[in-house]
Short mmCIF file of C-alpha atoms and ligand atoms in Angstrom, two decimals:
data_model
loop_
_atom_site.label_atom_id
_atom_site.label_comp_id
_atom_site.label_asym_id
_atom_site.label_seq_id
_atom_site.Cartn_x
_atom_site.Cartn_y
_atom_site.Cartn_z
CA UNK A 1 -7.85 -9.88 3.45
CA UNK A 2 -6.37 -7.74 6.00
CA UNK A 3 -6.58 -8.87 9.67
CA UNK A 4 -4.67 -7.59 12.74
CA UNK A 5 -1.43 -9.26 13.51
CA UNK A 6 -0.74 -11.70 16.42
CA UNK A 7 0.68 -9.43 19.17
CA UNK A 8 0.86 -10.08 22.93
CA UNK A 9 -2.15 -8.88 24.72
CA UNK A 10 -2.13 -7.21 28.16
CA UNK A 11 -3.71 -9.03 30.91
CA UNK A 12 -7.08 -7.92 32.33
CA UNK A 13 -5.56 -6.89 35.61
CA UNK A 14 -2.37 -5.06 34.13
CA UNK A 15 -5.03 -2.97 32.13
CA UNK A 16 -7.03 -2.09 35.07
CA UNK A 17 -4.03 -1.26 36.98
CA UNK A 18 -2.66 0.98 34.03
CA UNK A 19 -6.13 2.75 33.91
CA UNK A 20 -6.12 3.51 37.48
CA UNK A 21 -2.55 4.79 37.50
CA UNK A 22 -3.17 6.86 34.55
CA UNK A 23 -6.37 8.51 36.13
CA UNK A 24 -4.80 9.11 39.46
CA UNK A 25 -1.62 10.75 37.74
CA UNK A 26 -3.34 12.57 34.84
CA UNK A 27 -6.89 13.15 35.73
CA UNK A 28 -8.97 14.74 32.99
CA UNK A 29 -6.17 14.23 30.49
CA UNK A 30 -7.20 10.64 30.48
CA UNK A 31 -10.27 9.26 28.73
CA UNK A 32 -11.51 5.51 29.44
CA UNK A 33 -14.59 3.62 28.51
CA UNK A 34 -17.34 5.33 26.63
CA UNK A 35 -15.60 8.50 26.70
CA UNK A 36 -13.05 7.49 24.03
CA UNK A 37 -14.04 8.10 20.40
CA UNK A 38 -14.17 5.52 17.85
CA UNK A 39 -11.63 7.64 15.86
CA UNK A 40 -8.73 6.37 18.10
CA UNK A 41 -9.27 2.78 16.70
CA UNK A 42 -8.34 3.91 13.24
CA UNK A 43 -6.68 6.33 10.71
CA UNK A 44 -6.61 7.03 7.13
CA UNK A 45 -5.94 3.43 6.24
CA UNK A 46 -9.72 2.48 7.38
CA UNK A 47 -8.35 -0.24 9.47
CA UNK A 48 -10.12 -0.93 12.71
CA UNK A 49 -7.88 -1.59 15.48
CA UNK A 50 -8.22 -2.70 19.00
CA UNK A 51 -10.49 -0.46 21.36
CA UNK A 52 -8.00 1.40 23.63
CA UNK A 53 -8.47 1.10 27.43
CA UNK A 54 -7.22 4.66 27.92
CA UNK A 55 -6.45 7.63 25.80
CA UNK A 56 -3.97 10.22 27.06
CA UNK A 57 -4.42 13.69 25.87
CA UNK A 58 -0.96 14.71 26.44
CA UNK A 59 -0.34 18.70 27.00
CA UNK A 60 2.95 18.68 28.26
CA UNK A 61 6.34 16.42 28.43
CA UNK A 62 5.44 15.23 31.90
CA UNK A 63 2.34 13.87 30.60
CA UNK A 64 4.27 11.88 27.91
CA UNK A 65 6.75 10.72 30.51
CA UNK A 66 3.98 9.65 32.91
CA UNK A 67 2.27 7.55 30.07
CA UNK A 68 5.42 5.98 29.21
CA UNK A 69 6.47 5.06 32.74
CA UNK A 70 2.92 3.63 33.37
CA UNK A 71 2.82 1.53 30.30
CA UNK A 72 6.35 0.24 31.01
CA UNK A 73 5.69 -0.64 34.71
CA UNK A 74 2.24 -2.37 33.89
CA UNK A 75 3.46 -3.85 30.56
CA UNK A 76 0.50 -2.66 28.53
CA UNK A 77 1.05 -1.38 24.91
CA UNK A 78 1.06 2.05 23.98
CA UNK A 79 0.46 3.78 20.47
CA UNK A 80 1.72 7.17 19.87
CA UNK A 81 -1.02 9.34 17.71
CA UNK A 82 -0.80 12.61 15.88
CA UNK A 83 -3.15 13.80 13.34
CA UNK A 84 -4.40 10.43 12.68
CA UNK A 85 -4.01 10.86 8.71
CA UNK A 86 -1.78 7.96 8.20
CA UNK A 87 -2.28 5.54 5.45
CA UNK A 88 -0.87 2.28 6.62
CA UNK A 89 -2.38 1.90 10.21
CA UNK A 90 0.74 3.20 12.21
CA UNK A 91 -1.44 4.94 14.48
CA UNK A 92 -3.90 2.00 14.84
CA UNK A 93 -3.66 -0.20 18.14
CA UNK A 94 -2.83 -3.82 16.98
CA UNK A 95 -3.16 -4.62 20.78
CA UNK A 96 -5.35 -3.58 23.36
CA UNK A 97 -3.75 -0.69 25.11
CA UNK A 98 -3.20 3.14 25.67
CA UNK A 99 -3.27 5.70 22.98
CA UNK A 100 -0.94 8.64 23.50
CA UNK A 101 -2.48 11.69 21.81
CA UNK A 102 0.32 14.36 21.08
CA UNK A 103 -2.19 16.66 19.13
CA UNK A 104 -2.53 18.77 22.20
CA UNK A 105 1.14 19.55 22.33
CA UNK A 106 1.16 22.26 20.02
CA UNK A 107 3.43 25.10 21.59
CA UNK A 108 5.82 26.31 21.90
CA UNK A 109 6.78 27.37 18.38
CA UNK A 110 10.20 28.94 18.21
CA UNK A 111 11.77 30.57 15.19
CA UNK A 112 15.38 31.18 15.38
CA UNK A 113 15.91 33.74 12.41
CA UNK A 114 19.98 33.79 12.62
CA UNK A 115 20.14 30.12 12.27
CA UNK A 116 17.02 29.66 9.86
CA UNK A 117 15.60 26.87 12.11
CA UNK A 118 12.37 26.40 13.71
CA UNK A 119 11.53 24.44 17.05
CA UNK A 120 7.97 23.04 17.02
CA UNK A 121 5.94 20.84 19.48
CA UNK A 122 4.99 17.38 18.26
CA UNK A 123 1.24 18.47 17.83
CA UNK A 124 1.87 21.45 15.57
CA UNK A 125 -0.40 21.19 12.32
CA UNK A 126 1.81 21.10 9.12
CA UNK A 127 -0.16 23.75 7.52
CA UNK A 128 0.10 26.20 10.56
CA UNK A 129 4.02 25.56 10.31
CA UNK A 130 3.96 26.57 6.50
CA UNK A 131 1.98 29.66 7.11
CA UNK A 132 4.37 30.77 10.17
CA UNK A 133 7.52 30.35 8.43
CA UNK A 134 6.38 31.78 5.05
CA UNK A 135 5.11 34.90 6.83
CA UNK A 136 8.57 35.37 7.93
CA UNK A 137 10.10 34.87 4.45
CA UNK A 138 11.37 31.20 5.19
CA UNK A 139 10.37 28.00 3.69
CA UNK A 140 9.86 24.51 4.96
CA UNK A 141 9.36 22.34 1.78
CA UNK A 142 7.80 19.03 2.98
CA UNK A 143 4.22 19.26 1.82
CA UNK A 144 2.27 16.24 2.22
CA UNK A 145 -1.38 16.67 0.75
CA UNK A 146 -2.82 16.42 4.21
CA UNK A 147 -0.98 19.52 5.62
CA UNK A 148 -4.30 20.45 7.14
CA UNK A 149 -4.81 17.28 9.10
CA UNK A 150 -1.28 15.99 9.95
CA UNK A 151 1.16 17.06 12.45
CA UNK A 152 4.84 17.27 12.62
CA UNK A 153 5.27 14.24 15.09
CA UNK A 154 3.48 11.89 12.55
CA UNK A 155 5.38 13.78 9.56
CA UNK A 156 8.58 12.93 11.37
CA UNK A 157 7.45 9.13 12.27
CA UNK A 158 6.54 8.57 8.78
CA UNK A 159 9.24 10.48 7.04
CA UNK A 160 6.38 12.19 5.11
CA UNK A 161 7.22 13.79 1.79
CA UNK A 162 4.59 15.19 -0.94
CA UNK A 163 4.85 16.83 -4.30
CA UNK A 164 7.76 18.88 -3.57
CA UNK A 165 10.25 16.18 -2.73
CA UNK A 166 11.15 15.87 -6.24
CA UNK A 167 13.26 19.16 -5.73
CA UNK A 168 13.71 19.44 -1.95
CA UNK A 169 13.50 15.98 -0.33
CA UNK A 170 11.37 14.42 2.48
CA UNK A 171 10.89 15.38 6.25
CA UNK A 172 14.32 13.78 7.15
CA UNK A 173 16.13 16.53 5.01
CA UNK A 174 14.72 18.95 7.53
CA UNK A 175 15.15 17.49 10.84
CA UNK A 176 18.18 18.76 12.70
CA UNK A 177 17.26 17.40 16.02
CA UNK A 178 14.57 16.22 18.31
CA UNK A 179 13.50 15.25 21.74
CA UNK A 180 12.63 11.61 22.22
CA UNK A 181 10.97 10.07 25.00
CA UNK A 182 11.84 6.19 25.39
CA UNK A 183 9.62 3.62 26.95
CA UNK A 184 9.65 4.16 30.75
CA UNK A 185 9.77 8.13 30.11
CA UNK A 186 13.31 8.81 29.71
CA UNK A 187 14.06 11.95 27.72
CA UNK A 188 16.93 12.45 25.41
CA UNK A 189 17.86 14.94 22.65
CA UNK A 190 19.09 13.69 19.59
CA UNK A 191 20.77 15.51 16.88
CA UNK A 192 21.63 19.14 16.94
CA UNK A 193 20.27 22.82 16.58
CA UNK A 194 23.14 23.97 14.39
CA UNK A 195 22.77 23.77 10.74
CA UNK A 196 25.91 21.38 10.18
CA UNK A 197 27.06 18.61 12.62
CA UNK A 198 28.36 14.84 12.34
CA UNK A 199 28.71 13.88 16.33
CA UNK A 200 28.25 10.29 16.83
CA UNK A 201 25.72 7.99 15.21
CA UNK A 202 23.03 9.66 13.24
CA UNK A 203 20.22 8.76 15.62
CA UNK A 204 17.97 11.35 14.11
CA UNK A 205 17.90 9.51 10.75
CA UNK A 206 17.05 6.17 12.57
CA UNK A 207 14.15 7.93 14.47
CA UNK A 208 12.72 9.69 11.57
CA UNK A 209 10.71 7.00 9.79
CA UNK A 210 10.63 4.61 12.69
CA UNK A 211 6.84 4.96 12.75
CA UNK A 212 6.19 5.30 16.58
CA UNK A 213 8.05 2.08 17.13
CA UNK A 214 11.16 3.43 18.94
CA UNK A 215 10.30 6.53 20.99
CA UNK A 216 7.88 9.12 21.29
CA UNK A 217 8.76 12.64 19.77
CA UNK A 218 8.64 15.82 21.72
CA UNK A 219 10.05 19.13 20.06
CA UNK A 220 11.50 18.91 16.97
CA UNK A 221 14.11 21.25 15.23
CA UNK A 222 13.50 21.90 11.57
CA UNK A 223 15.85 23.40 9.14
CA UNK A 224 14.56 26.28 7.00
CA UNK A 225 15.44 27.60 3.71
CA UNK A 226 14.92 30.99 2.22
CA UNK A 227 11.35 31.33 0.68
CA UNK A 228 11.46 31.11 -3.19
CA UNK A 229 10.55 34.27 -4.65
CA UNK A 230 8.17 33.17 -7.46
CA UNK A 231 6.15 30.25 -8.19
CA UNK A 232 4.78 29.09 -11.63
CA UNK A 233 2.44 26.08 -12.14
CA UNK A 234 1.97 24.39 -15.41
CA UNK A 235 -0.57 21.95 -16.31
CA UNK A 236 0.30 19.85 -19.52
CA UNK A 237 -2.35 17.41 -21.14
CA UNK A 238 -1.43 14.25 -23.10
CA UNK A 239 -3.82 12.29 -25.16
CA UNK A 240 -1.48 9.05 -24.54
CA UNK A 241 -0.66 8.04 -21.09
CA UNK A 242 2.95 6.83 -22.53
CA UNK A 243 3.64 10.29 -23.83
CA UNK A 244 3.20 11.64 -20.19
CA UNK A 245 5.60 9.13 -18.91
CA UNK A 246 8.09 9.82 -21.57
CA UNK A 247 7.81 13.56 -21.05
CA UNK A 248 8.72 13.00 -17.37
CA UNK A 249 11.80 11.06 -18.34
CA UNK A 250 12.84 13.89 -20.87
CA UNK A 251 12.35 16.57 -18.12
CA UNK A 252 14.66 14.78 -15.77
CA UNK A 253 17.39 13.62 -18.35
CA UNK A 254 17.27 17.34 -19.61
CA UNK A 255 18.35 18.17 -15.66
CA UNK A 256 15.53 20.59 -15.13
CA UNK A 257 14.26 20.97 -11.59
CA UNK A 258 10.67 21.86 -11.24
CA UNK A 259 9.74 21.52 -7.66
CA UNK A 260 6.86 19.29 -8.38
CA UNK A 261 6.08 16.81 -11.45
CA UNK A 262 2.70 15.25 -10.42
CA UNK A 263 1.07 12.51 -12.98
CA UNK A 264 -2.62 12.03 -13.27
CA UNK A 265 -4.13 9.16 -15.26
CA UNK A 266 -7.24 9.13 -17.24
CA UNK A 267 -9.49 8.25 -14.49
CA UNK A 268 -7.94 10.87 -12.27
CA UNK A 269 -8.52 13.50 -14.97
CA UNK A 270 -12.17 12.44 -14.98
CA UNK A 271 -12.27 13.01 -11.15
CA UNK A 272 -10.56 16.53 -11.63
CA UNK A 273 -13.42 17.51 -14.42
CA UNK A 274 -16.00 16.36 -11.90
CA UNK A 275 -14.72 18.75 -9.24
CA UNK A 276 -14.86 21.62 -11.98
CA UNK A 277 -11.30 21.82 -13.38
CA UNK A 278 -11.33 22.51 -17.17
CA UNK A 279 -9.09 19.91 -18.86
CA UNK A 280 -8.64 19.61 -22.57
CA UNK A 281 -10.80 17.05 -24.69
CA UNK A 282 -9.48 13.98 -25.19
CA UNK A 283 -7.00 14.08 -22.37
CA UNK A 284 -5.72 10.75 -20.94
CA UNK A 285 -3.04 11.86 -18.74
CA UNK A 286 -1.86 15.29 -17.06
CA UNK A 287 1.29 16.47 -15.46
CA UNK A 288 1.18 19.19 -13.33
CA UNK A 289 4.46 20.93 -12.79
CA UNK A 290 5.61 23.63 -10.62
CA UNK A 291 8.70 25.82 -10.78
CA UNK A 292 10.09 28.17 -8.17
CA UNK A 293 12.92 30.54 -8.02
CA UNK A 294 13.21 34.23 -9.44
CA UNK A 295 10.22 35.43 -11.78
CA UNK A 296 12.59 35.11 -14.80
CA UNK A 297 14.13 31.66 -13.91
CA UNK A 298 10.50 30.36 -13.36
CA UNK A 299 9.46 31.73 -16.77
CA UNK A 300 12.41 30.26 -18.61
CA UNK A 301 12.04 26.74 -17.22
CA UNK A 302 8.31 26.79 -17.66
CA UNK A 303 8.86 27.55 -21.32
CA UNK A 304 11.67 24.99 -22.13
CA UNK A 305 9.78 22.23 -19.87
CA UNK A 306 6.67 23.06 -21.92
CA UNK A 307 8.44 22.79 -25.25
CA UNK A 308 9.85 19.45 -23.98
CA UNK A 309 6.36 18.26 -22.96
CA UNK A 310 5.03 19.48 -26.57
CA UNK A 311 7.71 17.48 -28.29
CA UNK A 312 6.87 14.41 -26.01
CA UNK A 313 3.39 14.57 -27.20
CA UNK A 314 1.61 17.29 -25.06
CA UNK A 315 -1.62 18.31 -26.67
CA UNK A 316 -2.21 21.53 -24.34
CA UNK A 317 -0.11 23.30 -22.03
CA UNK A 318 -1.59 25.91 -19.78
CA UNK A 319 0.41 28.02 -17.24
CA UNK A 320 -1.16 29.39 -14.09
CA UNK A 321 0.56 32.50 -12.78
CA UNK A 322 -1.74 34.22 -10.62
CA UNK A 323 -2.10 32.50 -6.88
CA UNK A 324 -5.94 32.08 -7.50
CA UNK A 325 -5.34 29.96 -10.53
CA UNK A 326 -2.60 27.91 -8.78
CA UNK A 327 -4.86 27.44 -5.79
CA UNK A 328 -7.49 25.90 -7.87
CA UNK A 329 -5.12 23.39 -9.55
CA UNK A 330 -3.65 22.39 -6.20
CA UNK A 331 -7.11 22.31 -4.44
CA UNK A 332 -8.15 19.80 -7.07
CA UNK A 333 -5.02 17.93 -6.63
CA UNK A 334 -4.95 17.96 -2.81
CA UNK A 335 -8.83 17.00 -2.74
CA UNK A 336 -8.01 13.78 -4.88
CA UNK A 337 -7.99 11.23 -2.32
CA UNK A 338 -11.16 12.23 -0.81
CA UNK A 339 -13.00 12.73 -4.27
CA UNK A 340 -11.71 9.21 -5.39
CA UNK A 341 -13.28 7.80 -2.20
CA UNK A 342 -16.48 8.73 -3.65
CA UNK A 343 -16.19 6.30 -6.43
CA UNK A 344 -16.63 3.24 -4.56
CA UNK A 345 -17.30 2.02 -0.85
CA UNK A 346 -13.55 1.13 -0.25
CA UNK A 347 -10.30 2.03 -1.52
CA UNK A 348 -6.71 1.33 -0.84
CA UNK A 349 -4.09 3.44 -1.99
CA UNK A 350 -0.51 2.08 -2.24
CA UNK A 351 2.54 4.40 -2.70
CA UNK A 352 5.17 2.29 -4.48
CA UNK A 353 8.17 3.88 -6.21
CA UNK A 354 9.95 2.64 -9.14
CA UNK A 355 12.72 3.88 -11.08
CA UNK A 356 11.66 6.89 -13.52
CA UNK A 357 12.41 4.84 -16.54
CA UNK A 358 9.77 2.09 -15.33
CA UNK A 359 6.92 4.58 -14.64
CA UNK A 360 5.19 3.55 -17.62
CA UNK A 361 5.68 -0.18 -17.18
CA UNK A 362 4.02 0.23 -13.81
CA UNK A 363 1.17 2.10 -14.96
CA UNK A 364 0.66 -0.52 -17.62
CA UNK A 365 0.91 -3.23 -14.97
CA UNK A 366 -1.90 -1.32 -13.00
CA UNK A 367 -4.31 -1.40 -15.94
CA UNK A 368 -3.45 -5.03 -16.22
CA UNK A 369 -4.22 -5.97 -12.85
CA UNK A 370 -7.55 -4.04 -12.92
CA UNK A 371 -8.22 -6.16 -15.98
CA UNK A 372 -7.14 -9.52 -14.75
CA UNK A 373 -8.63 -8.90 -11.15
CA UNK A 374 -11.71 -7.11 -12.41
CA UNK A 375 -11.42 -4.29 -10.25
CA UNK A 376 -11.35 -0.50 -10.48
CA UNK A 377 -8.07 1.05 -10.62
CA UNK A 378 -6.70 4.52 -10.66
CA UNK A 379 -3.14 6.29 -10.44
CA UNK A 380 -1.74 9.47 -9.60
CA UNK A 381 1.31 10.82 -7.81
CA UNK A 382 4.68 12.00 -7.65
CA UNK A 383 5.95 11.02 -10.93
CA UNK A 384 9.27 13.22 -10.60
CA UNK A 385 10.30 10.50 -7.77
CA UNK A 386 8.77 7.55 -9.43
CA UNK A 387 6.35 7.50 -6.49
CA UNK A 388 2.77 6.65 -7.65
CA UNK A 389 -0.10 6.40 -5.54
CA UNK A 390 -2.08 3.51 -7.07
CA UNK A 391 -5.69 3.18 -5.87
CA UNK A 392 -7.79 -0.05 -6.01
CA UNK A 393 -11.36 0.74 -5.36
CA UNK A 394 -14.18 -1.88 -4.43
CA UNK A 395 -17.65 -2.23 -3.07
CA UNK A 396 -18.30 -5.74 -1.71
CA UNK A 397 -16.59 -7.96 0.47
CA UNK A 398 -16.64 -10.67 -2.25
CA UNK A 399 -14.29 -8.66 -4.24
CA UNK A 400 -11.73 -8.80 -1.35
CA UNK A 401 -9.84 -11.67 -2.44
CA UNK A 402 -9.40 -9.75 -5.82
CA UNK A 403 -7.88 -6.82 -4.40
CA UNK A 404 -5.48 -8.73 -2.30
CA UNK A 405 -4.35 -10.51 -5.31
CA UNK A 406 -3.86 -7.26 -7.23
CA UNK A 407 -1.92 -5.86 -4.53
CA UNK A 408 0.25 -8.89 -3.94
CA UNK A 409 1.09 -8.73 -7.61
CA UNK A 410 1.76 -4.79 -7.73
CA UNK A 411 4.41 -5.18 -4.90
CA UNK A 412 5.98 -8.08 -6.88
CA UNK A 413 6.25 -5.93 -9.68
CA UNK A 414 7.46 -3.12 -8.07
CA UNK A 415 10.40 -5.10 -6.47
CA UNK A 416 11.01 -6.86 -10.15
CA UNK A 417 11.53 -3.22 -11.27
CA UNK A 418 14.01 -2.25 -8.81
CA UNK A 419 11.43 -0.11 -6.81
CA UNK A 420 10.47 -0.04 -3.14
CA UNK A 421 7.22 -0.42 -1.43
CA UNK A 422 6.73 2.73 0.26
CA UNK A 423 7.92 6.09 -0.91
CA UNK A 424 6.29 8.08 1.80
CA UNK A 425 3.40 6.48 3.73
CA UNK A 426 5.68 3.85 5.68
CA UNK A 427 5.05 0.27 6.21
CA UNK A 428 2.64 0.28 9.37
CA UNK A 429 0.14 -2.63 9.63
CA UNK A 430 -0.89 -2.81 6.21
CA UNK A 431 2.59 -3.53 4.31
CA UNK A 432 4.22 -5.38 7.40
CA UNK A 433 3.63 -8.92 5.63
CA UNK A 434 5.43 -8.07 2.74
CA UNK A 435 8.62 -6.39 4.22
CA UNK A 436 10.41 -9.63 3.26
CA UNK A 437 10.00 -9.01 -0.31
CA UNK A 438 12.01 -6.06 -0.41
CA UNK A 439 14.62 -6.62 2.64
CA UNK A 440 16.55 -9.78 3.33
CA UNK A 441 16.00 -11.63 6.53
CA UNK A 442 19.22 -10.47 8.06
CA UNK A 443 18.39 -6.79 7.45
CA UNK A 444 14.80 -7.30 8.74
CA UNK A 445 16.64 -9.15 11.86
CA UNK A 446 19.06 -6.47 12.55
CA UNK A 447 16.18 -3.96 12.64
CA UNK A 448 14.26 -6.16 14.85
CA UNK A 449 17.31 -6.02 17.28
CA UNK A 450 17.47 -2.27 16.93
CA UNK A 451 13.88 -2.17 17.96
CA UNK A 452 14.52 -4.78 20.89
CA UNK A 453 17.27 -2.06 22.21
CA UNK A 454 14.44 0.69 22.37
CA UNK A 455 11.68 -1.27 23.54
CA UNK A 456 12.90 -4.74 25.02
CA UNK A 457 9.29 -5.68 26.01
CA UNK A 458 7.92 -4.99 22.55
CA UNK A 459 5.17 -2.74 23.80
CA UNK A 460 5.74 0.61 22.15
CA UNK A 461 3.38 0.44 19.14
CA UNK A 462 3.49 -3.42 18.37
CA UNK A 463 2.56 -4.91 15.30
CA UNK A 464 3.91 -2.40 13.01
CA UNK A 465 6.73 -2.45 10.19
CA UNK A 466 7.58 -6.14 11.07
CA UNK A 467 5.88 -9.21 9.77
CA UNK A 468 3.97 -10.78 12.83
CA UNK A 469 6.26 -13.69 14.44
CA UNK A 470 3.00 -15.99 14.80
CA UNK A 471 2.32 -15.46 11.06
CA UNK A 472 5.57 -15.80 9.13
CA UNK A 473 5.91 -13.73 5.91
CA UNK A 474 3.65 -15.66 3.63
CA UNK A 475 4.49 -13.21 0.60
CA UNK A 476 8.15 -13.46 1.44
CA UNK A 477 10.08 -14.62 -1.35
CA UNK A 478 9.90 -13.04 -4.73
C1 FAD B 1 -5.73 13.25 2.16
C2 FAD B 1 -4.46 12.55 2.48
C3 FAD B 1 -3.28 12.84 1.72
C4 FAD B 1 -1.93 12.59 1.96
N1 FAD B 1 -0.96 12.89 1.25
C5 FAD B 1 0.29 12.66 1.55
C6 FAD B 1 1.38 12.90 0.96
O1 FAD B 1 1.48 13.59 -0.23
N2 FAD B 1 2.77 12.69 1.33
C7 FAD B 1 2.64 11.74 2.62
O2 FAD B 1 4.03 11.49 2.83
N3 FAD B 1 1.86 11.50 3.20
C8 FAD B 1 0.46 11.69 2.74
N4 FAD B 1 -0.50 11.19 3.74
C9 FAD B 1 -0.34 10.45 4.59
C10 FAD B 1 -0.31 11.02 5.95
O3 FAD B 1 -0.67 12.35 6.10
C11 FAD B 1 1.18 11.18 6.58
O4 FAD B 1 1.71 9.91 6.74
C12 FAD B 1 1.43 11.84 7.90
O5 FAD B 1 2.85 12.13 8.00
C13 FAD B 1 0.68 11.28 9.02
O6 FAD B 1 0.85 12.49 10.08
P1 FAD B 1 -0.31 12.21 11.14
O7 FAD B 1 0.00 13.51 12.20
O8 FAD B 1 -1.35 12.27 10.87
O9 FAD B 1 0.18 10.99 11.98
P2 FAD B 1 -0.62 9.70 12.49
O10 FAD B 1 -1.26 9.13 11.42
O11 FAD B 1 -1.36 10.09 13.64
O12 FAD B 1 0.62 8.87 12.93
C14 FAD B 1 1.58 8.24 12.16
C15 FAD B 1 2.54 7.66 12.59
O13 FAD B 1 3.42 8.63 13.57
C16 FAD B 1 3.41 7.75 14.85
N5 FAD B 1 3.46 9.00 15.64
C17 FAD B 1 2.48 10.08 15.93
N6 FAD B 1 2.79 10.94 16.64
C18 FAD B 1 4.07 10.42 17.38
C19 FAD B 1 5.10 10.89 18.27
N7 FAD B 1 4.57 12.20 19.13
N8 FAD B 1 6.08 10.54 18.41
C20 FAD B 1 6.36 9.27 17.77
N9 FAD B 1 5.67 8.66 16.88
C21 FAD B 1 4.42 9.14 16.70
C22 FAD B 1 2.06 6.95 14.88
O14 FAD B 1 2.44 5.79 16.05
C23 FAD B 1 2.14 6.37 13.53
O15 FAD B 1 3.02 5.32 13.29
C24 FAD B 1 -1.73 11.88 3.20
C25 FAD B 1 -2.89 11.40 3.91
C26 FAD B 1 -4.05 12.15 3.78
C27 FAD B 1 -5.38 11.49 4.70
#
């Protein structure tokens, strides 16, 4: 059963000092008391955190600096927040304190056509970035299915990925440089604006995926690539889950590079049907594949990969050539998370990764866990990367210990298969107690020391990533 970690709470006098200093310095850009929406206590993980004493609706870099200075001086915890679509509680306050919302910082956007790069403000919505660059013939590949909800700062903080990561990689592969504001308010530029560069330590890579625990991001410089001329989407139906898993392995072994290979299990297929997607009778699993490049190249790959899937047992192969057809397939896939949510009152979506050869073993394990713990399970995800979104669904609190058992066993199995706890959602609050399952104590300790260097008082987004010192990692050894 999830409970917030033990973190140091600020004193009442520190909180009221922080509130009055923020109001004096930032005026209407600060909300306090009843003005604060309950949304700031949660994110898409569904965890309810501490109620903030103040929410700073930052509009400028000076606002970020002021908030970070006041937090440091008063020693009141501060949590950066972007679109609030995170799935592991990264933006959920574990301690009473300030929420620093960067959603309002959504300008300027500056496209450098000569360099093929884009400078975006932290609050820029990902869907807007996609539209802007594609209208200019450029392409920014990272595509979490939450593109309408999330912002670039949240993507950078989580190293977000999505279906296209199979061919193009994750956010980290596209961040050339960024402005970072440290506790106290100091501004640094890390990285570069050029396409190439190896000067000094790779601080950008450290900051990408740091889950709001090392610094607060301002403008981000992104690398763009040319927009592919054509896209072709293919839906393959399988009457056996094992055939679909085998097809993924064969496509990869044959060195094809679709931009996405998405897997959907039988229960996910029924959710798709409920949402109007026509799927062949007897389908137990689907692969949604997408190719890009020249038209001829897309068609060649689709034909050869289609044949491979049939040889692996596909019973139906459909190709979507028209933008409308593609859009419908992807809309259903993108709405999956919300559609699944309607099947039960509560759900938790894990995003474990295993080597691709172990995909079937993982899928079987999820079914086994559902049977043992008597809970509804459902899997879909980025099979090309071995990254599955394993959903556990439940309705009552009595089921919670069983859900906990299933999640714990899933993590143990993932590690035993040579996998990793998170492919793209991060560790946040939810997975912090399990970090020691995957990483050695000295490695966790090294990361704690890095955190201390950036944030010696431990007030920037406390409680995230690391197991709470007050509650040692009970799930620790494998
Ligand atoms: C329907 C749905 C589908 C999803 N699909 C995918 C998917 O396919 N792939 C994927 O990777 N993720 C997916 N996600 C998860 C989520 O959208 C991503 O983790 C996303 O990157 C979060 O961005 P956000 O702007 O909402 O950040 P938030 O949730 O607001 O914050 C996320 C983290 O970023 C930190 N942060 C926010 N702003 C800043 C800043 N200015 N500086 C430093 N740190 C900051 C926060 O403290 C927090 O730790 C999905 C979520 C939903 C709801």
